Amino acid sequence: MRHNSLSLLCHRPASSEITPERVYLDRRRWIAAATASLAFRGAARAAEAPPLAKLAATRNARYSVTDTASAYEDITSYNNFYEFGTGKGDPQRNAGTLRTQPWSVTIGGEAETRGTYTLEDILKPHALEERVYRLRCVERWSMVIPWIGFPLGDLLRRFKPTSNAKFVAFRTLHDPKQMPGQRAGWLEWPYVEGLRIDEAMHPLAILVVGLYGRVLPNQNGAPLRLMVPWKYGFKSIKSIVGISFTRSMPPTSWNIATPGEYGFYANVNPAVAHPRWSQASERRIGASLFDATRPTEPFNGYAEQVAGLYRGMDLRRFF
Ligand code: MTE
């Protein structure tokens, strides 16, 4: 039953130390060397996985927070990606079956230009930026992630949305052969999400292709995902193959599954509790015990930039 499967969303995060990527990579090299010299190859297998390709991007300080970034290890091993299982470690373990090349994205609906494009064509005109954003999950954990991407609005404008385009709908790949979790019924597939057009055009909403200076790992939504930092993590849909401009509010996966618990807007709001738990605080993954629990901020700390989008709306009703 879907409602029960959502309880799985509430695992207690494992605590671990903050590990900057440089230290992490050095440690990986050290482990690889030590284990090879001991001819202890089995244990070294994970440490020897080839690193993902580097991705050049300039840091956009204006749109970056100054919080300490979470460890690469945590960002890539503590994930929600139900297409690969409901456990936090499942995506890292299972997402190797996802083929991210070739990849195409279909853009349709209320726009003058429509069609199916290769990922290369989608990315070509856009300069990549690094932006350090907070990610707050509805399960009350948070991380700080140096994403690499570009503004979603810049892409959307290329397709010249008509005046009928009031919303933007997003769709993840649907292929149970590559995404074994889609053989289970814990969500309706494909995973779908949506934004109001003005939210989608906001400069903080980005499409992501990498993190920590490298190509996006499969478990984080390769090769192309959304990142909307003022909303709960579930809005930031992964492995996107479809973008469509719509007249009316599009369906969204968690709202289909449990409408009483997950609304369309899903703005981070410490004043509006989830029906089964408070949203007033969160646990920063990887932070020290003393620093791990912190109050959740309205709009995940981005209120100054985005609160105006919701002026006059009752955010208790439109959760
Ligand atoms: N996108 C797809 N296609 N499938 C998913 O299960 N999970 C969402 C979101 N995007 C999800 C998804 C949830 S609940 C969260 S919290 C974030 O992805 C997690 O992103 P991360 O694993 O990169 O931290």
Short mmCIF file of C-alpha atoms and ligand atoms in Angstrom, two decimals:
data_model
loop_
_atom_site.label_atom_id
_atom_site.label_comp_id
_atom_site.label_asym_id
_atom_site.label_seq_id
_atom_site.Cartn_x
_atom_site.Cartn_y
_atom_site.Cartn_z
CA MET A 1 0.00 0.00 0.00
CA ARG A 2 1.43 3.36 -1.02
CA HIS A 3 0.79 5.05 2.32
CA ASN A 4 2.86 2.45 4.13
CA SER A 5 5.64 2.55 1.60
CA LEU A 6 5.95 6.26 2.35
CA SER A 7 6.77 5.44 5.94
CA LEU A 8 9.94 4.00 4.46
CA LEU A 9 10.89 7.56 3.67
CA CYS A 10 11.61 8.06 7.34
CA HIS A 11 14.82 6.17 8.04
CA ARG A 12 17.07 7.69 10.69
CA PRO A 13 20.14 9.11 8.95
CA ALA A 14 23.44 7.43 9.79
CA SER A 15 25.89 9.91 11.26
CA SER A 16 29.31 10.23 9.69
CA GLU A 17 32.09 12.76 9.67
CA ILE A 18 32.33 15.69 7.32
CA THR A 19 34.83 14.73 4.63
CA PRO A 20 35.84 17.32 2.07
CA GLU A 21 36.17 15.78 -1.42
CA ARG A 22 39.97 16.32 -1.53
CA VAL A 23 40.41 14.35 1.70
CA TYR A 24 37.95 11.76 0.47
CA LEU A 25 39.82 11.27 -2.83
CA ASP A 26 43.19 11.16 -1.04
CA ARG A 27 41.77 8.57 1.29
CA ARG A 28 40.51 6.55 -1.70
CA ARG A 29 43.98 6.64 -3.29
CA TRP A 30 45.60 5.63 -0.03
CA ILE A 31 43.17 2.77 0.48
CA ALA A 32 43.70 1.56 -3.10
CA ALA A 33 47.51 1.57 -2.70
CA ALA A 34 47.49 -0.08 0.71
CA THR A 35 45.07 -2.80 -0.25
CA ALA A 36 46.83 -3.53 -3.55
CA SER A 37 50.14 -3.97 -1.76
CA LEU A 38 48.49 -6.41 0.59
CA ALA A 39 47.00 -8.22 -2.43
CA PHE A 40 43.66 -7.77 -0.66
CA ARG A 41 41.75 -6.96 -3.82
CA GLY A 42 38.22 -7.92 -2.79
CA ALA A 43 37.98 -5.22 -0.14
CA ALA A 44 39.44 -2.65 -2.52
CA ARG A 45 36.77 -3.03 -5.20
CA ALA A 46 34.64 -0.05 -4.17
CA ALA A 47 37.66 2.21 -3.66
CA GLU A 48 38.94 1.39 -7.17
CA ALA A 49 35.77 2.47 -9.03
CA PRO A 50 36.88 4.91 -11.75
CA PRO A 51 36.06 8.53 -10.88
CA LEU A 52 33.47 10.27 -13.01
CA ALA A 53 34.62 12.75 -15.67
CA LYS A 54 35.54 16.26 -14.52
CA LEU A 55 33.21 19.09 -15.42
CA ALA A 56 34.48 22.67 -15.59
CA ALA A 57 32.19 25.28 -14.05
CA THR A 58 32.59 28.69 -12.47
CA ARG A 59 31.22 29.18 -8.96
CA ASN A 60 28.26 31.55 -8.89
CA ALA A 61 28.78 33.18 -5.49
CA ARG A 62 25.58 35.21 -5.73
CA TYR A 63 23.49 32.06 -5.70
CA SER A 64 25.64 29.98 -3.36
CA VAL A 65 25.28 29.51 0.38
CA THR A 66 28.35 29.62 2.60
CA ASP A 67 27.45 26.58 4.74
CA THR A 68 30.05 23.79 4.79
CA ALA A 69 29.37 21.45 1.91
CA SER A 70 28.37 17.89 2.77
CA ALA A 71 30.85 15.12 2.01
CA TYR A 72 30.85 13.67 -1.52
CA GLU A 73 30.57 10.28 0.13
CA ASP A 74 27.31 11.26 1.89
CA ILE A 75 25.81 13.06 -1.11
CA THR A 76 26.30 10.01 -3.30
CA SER A 77 25.43 7.23 -0.86
CA TYR A 78 22.42 8.62 1.04
CA ASN A 79 19.81 9.05 -1.68
CA ASN A 80 16.15 8.90 -2.55
CA PHE A 81 15.63 7.46 -6.03
CA TYR A 82 12.76 5.00 -5.82
CA GLU A 83 13.41 3.74 -9.34
CA PHE A 84 16.34 1.89 -7.73
CA GLY A 85 14.80 0.91 -4.38
CA THR A 86 13.45 2.56 -1.26
CA GLY A 87 16.54 2.21 0.96
CA LYS A 88 18.98 5.11 1.20
CA GLY A 89 21.88 2.97 -0.05
CA ASP A 90 19.88 1.31 -2.85
CA PRO A 91 20.42 4.00 -5.52
CA GLN A 92 24.21 3.86 -5.19
CA ARG A 93 24.12 0.06 -5.24
CA ASN A 94 21.64 -0.35 -8.07
CA ALA A 95 21.78 2.67 -10.39
CA GLY A 96 24.66 1.24 -12.43
CA THR A 97 22.03 -0.25 -14.77
CA LEU A 98 20.95 3.22 -15.92
CA ARG A 99 22.39 4.10 -19.35
CA THR A 100 22.83 7.86 -19.52
CA GLN A 101 24.29 7.90 -23.03
CA PRO A 102 22.68 8.40 -25.48
CA TRP A 103 20.02 10.50 -23.75
CA SER A 104 17.27 12.62 -25.20
CA VAL A 105 14.69 15.00 -23.82
CA THR A 106 11.31 15.72 -25.39
CA ILE A 107 10.03 19.27 -24.99
CA GLY A 108 6.40 19.85 -25.78
CA GLY A 109 3.08 21.43 -24.92
CA GLU A 110 2.27 25.12 -25.01
CA ALA A 111 5.37 26.41 -26.78
CA GLU A 112 6.24 27.63 -30.26
CA THR A 113 9.19 25.26 -30.56
CA ARG A 114 8.82 21.59 -29.64
CA GLY A 115 10.67 18.39 -30.33
CA THR A 116 13.04 15.71 -29.13
CA TYR A 117 16.63 16.77 -28.56
CA THR A 118 19.84 15.01 -27.64
CA LEU A 119 21.29 15.94 -24.28
CA GLU A 120 24.18 17.57 -26.14
CA ASP A 121 21.75 19.85 -28.02
CA ILE A 122 19.97 20.69 -24.78
CA LEU A 123 23.22 21.67 -23.08
CA LYS A 124 25.11 23.35 -25.96
CA PRO A 125 24.11 27.02 -25.46
CA HIS A 126 24.40 27.00 -21.67
CA ALA A 127 27.44 27.97 -19.62
CA LEU A 128 27.75 25.68 -16.61
CA GLU A 129 27.89 27.21 -13.14
CA GLU A 130 28.63 25.76 -9.75
CA ARG A 131 26.05 26.66 -7.12
CA VAL A 132 26.16 25.52 -3.53
CA TYR A 133 22.56 24.90 -2.46
CA ARG A 134 20.89 23.50 0.61
CA LEU A 135 18.73 20.43 -0.01
CA ARG A 136 16.00 19.82 2.59
CA CYS A 137 14.14 16.54 2.40
CA VAL A 138 10.60 16.16 3.71
CA GLU A 139 12.03 13.39 5.92
CA ARG A 140 13.78 16.08 8.03
CA TRP A 141 17.34 15.66 6.84
CA SER A 142 19.37 18.18 4.89
CA MET A 143 22.64 18.46 3.00
CA VAL A 144 24.63 21.20 1.29
CA ILE A 145 25.63 20.32 -2.25
CA PRO A 146 27.90 22.01 -4.81
CA TRP A 147 25.79 21.37 -7.91
CA ILE A 148 26.85 22.11 -11.48
CA GLY A 149 24.13 23.24 -13.83
CA PHE A 150 22.41 26.20 -15.44
CA PRO A 151 19.16 28.14 -14.95
CA LEU A 152 16.06 26.20 -15.96
CA GLY A 153 14.47 29.45 -17.19
CA ASP A 154 17.25 29.90 -19.78
CA LEU A 155 16.34 26.55 -21.30
CA LEU A 156 12.58 27.14 -21.16
CA ARG A 157 12.83 30.51 -22.93
CA ARG A 158 14.58 28.87 -25.90
CA PHE A 159 11.32 27.05 -26.67
CA LYS A 160 9.19 30.21 -26.58
CA PRO A 161 6.35 29.22 -24.26
CA THR A 162 2.99 30.70 -25.33
CA SER A 163 0.73 32.74 -23.05
CA ASN A 164 -1.17 29.49 -22.34
CA ALA A 165 1.86 28.02 -20.59
CA LYS A 166 0.95 28.39 -16.90
CA PHE A 167 2.88 25.36 -15.58
CA VAL A 168 5.83 23.18 -16.52
CA ALA A 169 5.60 19.38 -16.17
CA PHE A 170 8.65 17.11 -15.86
CA ARG A 171 8.94 13.36 -16.42
CA THR A 172 11.63 10.81 -15.49
CA LEU A 173 12.66 7.94 -17.77
CA HIS A 174 10.31 4.95 -17.61
CA ASP A 175 12.22 1.75 -18.33
CA PRO A 176 11.93 -1.07 -15.78
CA LYS A 177 14.86 -2.86 -17.41
CA GLN A 178 17.18 0.00 -16.51
CA MET A 179 15.26 1.06 -13.41
CA PRO A 180 14.39 -2.12 -11.52
CA GLY A 181 12.41 -0.27 -8.83
CA GLN A 182 9.79 0.47 -11.49
CA ARG A 183 8.78 -3.20 -11.33
CA ALA A 184 7.38 -2.45 -7.86
CA GLY A 185 4.27 -0.43 -7.17
CA TRP A 186 5.41 1.92 -4.42
CA LEU A 187 4.86 4.86 -6.80
CA GLU A 188 3.07 5.28 -10.11
CA TRP A 189 5.63 5.35 -12.92
CA PRO A 190 7.08 7.35 -14.47
CA TYR A 191 7.96 9.76 -11.66
CA VAL A 192 6.46 13.15 -12.54
CA GLU A 193 6.79 16.64 -11.10
CA GLY A 194 5.72 20.17 -11.90
CA LEU A 195 6.24 23.84 -11.21
CA ARG A 196 4.20 26.95 -11.84
CA ILE A 197 5.79 28.80 -14.78
CA ASP A 198 6.96 31.72 -12.63
CA GLU A 199 8.60 29.29 -10.20
CA ALA A 200 10.29 27.52 -13.09
CA MET A 201 11.59 30.84 -14.44
CA HIS A 202 13.00 31.90 -11.07
CA PRO A 203 16.82 32.20 -11.32
CA LEU A 204 17.32 29.83 -8.36
CA ALA A 205 15.66 26.91 -10.21
CA ILE A 206 18.37 25.04 -12.09
CA LEU A 207 18.90 21.98 -14.21
CA VAL A 208 21.81 19.96 -12.87
CA VAL A 209 24.38 17.87 -14.73
CA GLY A 210 27.11 17.50 -12.13
CA LEU A 211 28.27 17.89 -8.55
CA TYR A 212 31.57 18.48 -6.82
CA GLY A 213 33.33 19.28 -10.10
CA ARG A 214 32.34 16.04 -11.76
CA VAL A 215 29.56 14.56 -13.90
CA LEU A 216 26.43 13.70 -11.93
CA PRO A 217 26.51 10.16 -10.48
CA ASN A 218 23.57 8.00 -11.60
CA GLN A 219 22.18 7.82 -8.07
CA ASN A 220 21.88 11.63 -7.97
CA GLY A 221 19.76 11.77 -11.12
CA ALA A 222 22.12 11.58 -14.09
CA PRO A 223 22.32 12.85 -16.67
CA LEU A 224 19.90 15.74 -16.07
CA ARG A 225 17.85 16.64 -13.00
CA LEU A 226 15.97 19.55 -11.55
CA MET A 227 17.03 21.40 -8.39
CA VAL A 228 14.60 23.80 -6.69
CA PRO A 229 16.31 24.65 -3.42
CA TRP A 230 13.39 26.31 -1.63
CA LYS A 231 11.17 23.24 -1.99
CA TYR A 232 11.31 19.83 -0.31
CA GLY A 233 13.72 17.48 -2.07
CA PHE A 234 11.03 15.43 -3.76
CA LYS A 235 10.26 18.27 -6.21
CA SER A 236 13.78 17.97 -7.62
CA ILE A 237 13.04 15.25 -10.14
CA LYS A 238 15.88 13.09 -11.48
CA SER A 239 16.87 11.64 -14.87
CA ILE A 240 14.50 13.86 -16.85
CA VAL A 241 13.33 12.77 -20.33
CA GLY A 242 10.29 15.01 -20.72
CA ILE A 243 9.48 18.69 -20.16
CA SER A 244 6.09 20.05 -21.14
CA PHE A 245 4.42 23.45 -20.89
CA THR A 246 0.83 23.01 -19.66
CA ARG A 247 -2.29 25.13 -19.16
CA SER A 248 -3.32 23.42 -15.95
CA MET A 249 -1.52 22.15 -12.86
CA PRO A 250 0.22 18.88 -13.76
CA PRO A 251 0.04 15.76 -11.57
CA THR A 252 3.02 15.12 -9.27
CA SER A 253 4.18 11.72 -8.03
CA TRP A 254 4.02 12.15 -4.25
CA ASN A 255 0.71 14.00 -4.49
CA ILE A 256 -0.75 11.11 -6.53
CA ALA A 257 0.56 8.63 -3.94
CA THR A 258 -0.58 10.46 -0.79
CA PRO A 259 -2.52 13.66 -1.52
CA GLY A 260 -3.16 14.42 2.16
CA GLU A 261 0.57 14.49 2.88
CA TYR A 262 2.19 16.00 -0.20
CA GLY A 263 0.86 19.01 -2.09
CA PHE A 264 1.84 20.58 -5.37
CA TYR A 265 3.80 23.48 -3.88
CA ALA A 266 5.89 21.62 -1.28
CA ASN A 267 7.67 24.80 -0.17
CA VAL A 268 9.88 24.15 2.84
CA ASN A 269 7.78 25.50 5.69
CA PRO A 270 8.64 24.92 9.36
CA ALA A 271 5.19 26.25 10.33
CA VAL A 272 3.27 23.56 8.45
CA ALA A 273 3.78 20.08 9.89
CA HIS A 274 3.59 16.98 7.76
CA PRO A 275 0.50 15.10 9.05
CA ARG A 276 2.77 12.55 10.74
CA TRP A 277 5.72 14.67 11.89
CA SER A 278 6.85 18.23 12.54
CA GLN A 279 8.88 20.12 9.94
CA ALA A 280 10.26 22.60 12.49
CA SER A 281 13.78 21.15 12.54
CA GLU A 282 16.12 19.05 10.45
CA ARG A 283 19.23 16.94 10.79
CA ARG A 284 22.26 17.95 8.70
CA ILE A 285 23.76 14.75 7.35
CA GLY A 286 27.42 14.37 8.32
CA ALA A 287 27.46 17.23 10.84
CA SER A 288 28.81 16.63 14.33
CA LEU A 289 26.34 15.49 16.97
CA PHE A 290 26.26 18.99 18.54
CA ASP A 291 25.58 20.68 15.25
CA ALA A 292 23.40 18.11 13.50
CA THR A 293 19.94 19.26 14.57
CA ARG A 294 19.03 22.74 13.44
CA PRO A 295 15.83 24.75 12.99
CA THR A 296 14.35 24.60 9.51
CA GLU A 297 14.07 27.99 7.83
CA PRO A 298 11.08 29.15 5.78
CA PHE A 299 11.69 28.35 2.10
CA ASN A 300 14.82 26.51 3.25
CA GLY A 301 16.57 29.84 3.85
CA TYR A 302 15.71 31.28 0.43
CA ALA A 303 12.72 33.37 1.59
CA GLU A 304 14.30 36.68 0.61
CA GLN A 305 14.54 35.55 -3.00
CA VAL A 306 11.33 33.54 -3.43
CA ALA A 307 8.69 34.55 -0.85
CA GLY A 308 7.31 37.10 -3.35
CA LEU A 309 6.21 34.27 -5.64
CA TYR A 310 3.60 33.31 -3.05
CA ARG A 311 2.39 36.71 -1.88
CA GLY A 312 -1.29 36.55 -0.93
CA MET A 313 -1.39 32.75 -0.87
CA ASP A 314 -2.40 30.83 2.25
CA LEU A 315 0.60 28.50 2.48
CA ARG A 316 -1.20 26.28 5.00
CA ARG A 317 -3.78 25.50 2.36
CA PHE A 318 -1.37 25.46 -0.59
CA PHE A 319 1.24 23.20 0.98
N1 MTE B 1 13.32 11.76 -8.72
C1 MTE B 1 12.95 10.53 -9.15
N2 MTE B 1 12.82 10.30 -10.47
N3 MTE B 1 12.69 9.51 -8.28
C2 MTE B 1 12.76 9.69 -6.92
O1 MTE B 1 12.50 8.75 -6.15
N4 MTE B 1 13.23 11.26 -5.08
C3 MTE B 1 13.11 12.67 -4.69
C4 MTE B 1 13.98 13.60 -5.55
N5 MTE B 1 13.88 13.23 -6.96
C5 MTE B 1 13.15 10.98 -6.44
C6 MTE B 1 13.46 11.99 -7.39
C7 MTE B 1 13.41 12.88 -3.28
S1 MTE B 1 12.24 12.28 -2.17
C8 MTE B 1 14.53 13.55 -2.86
S2 MTE B 1 14.74 13.96 -1.21
C9 MTE B 1 15.59 13.94 -3.81
O2 MTE B 1 15.34 13.48 -5.14
C10 MTE B 1 16.90 13.36 -3.34
O3 MTE B 1 17.97 13.76 -4.15
P1 MTE B 1 19.43 13.18 -3.83
O4 MTE B 1 19.32 11.70 -3.77
O5 MTE B 1 20.32 13.66 -4.95
O6 MTE B 1 19.82 13.75 -2.49
#
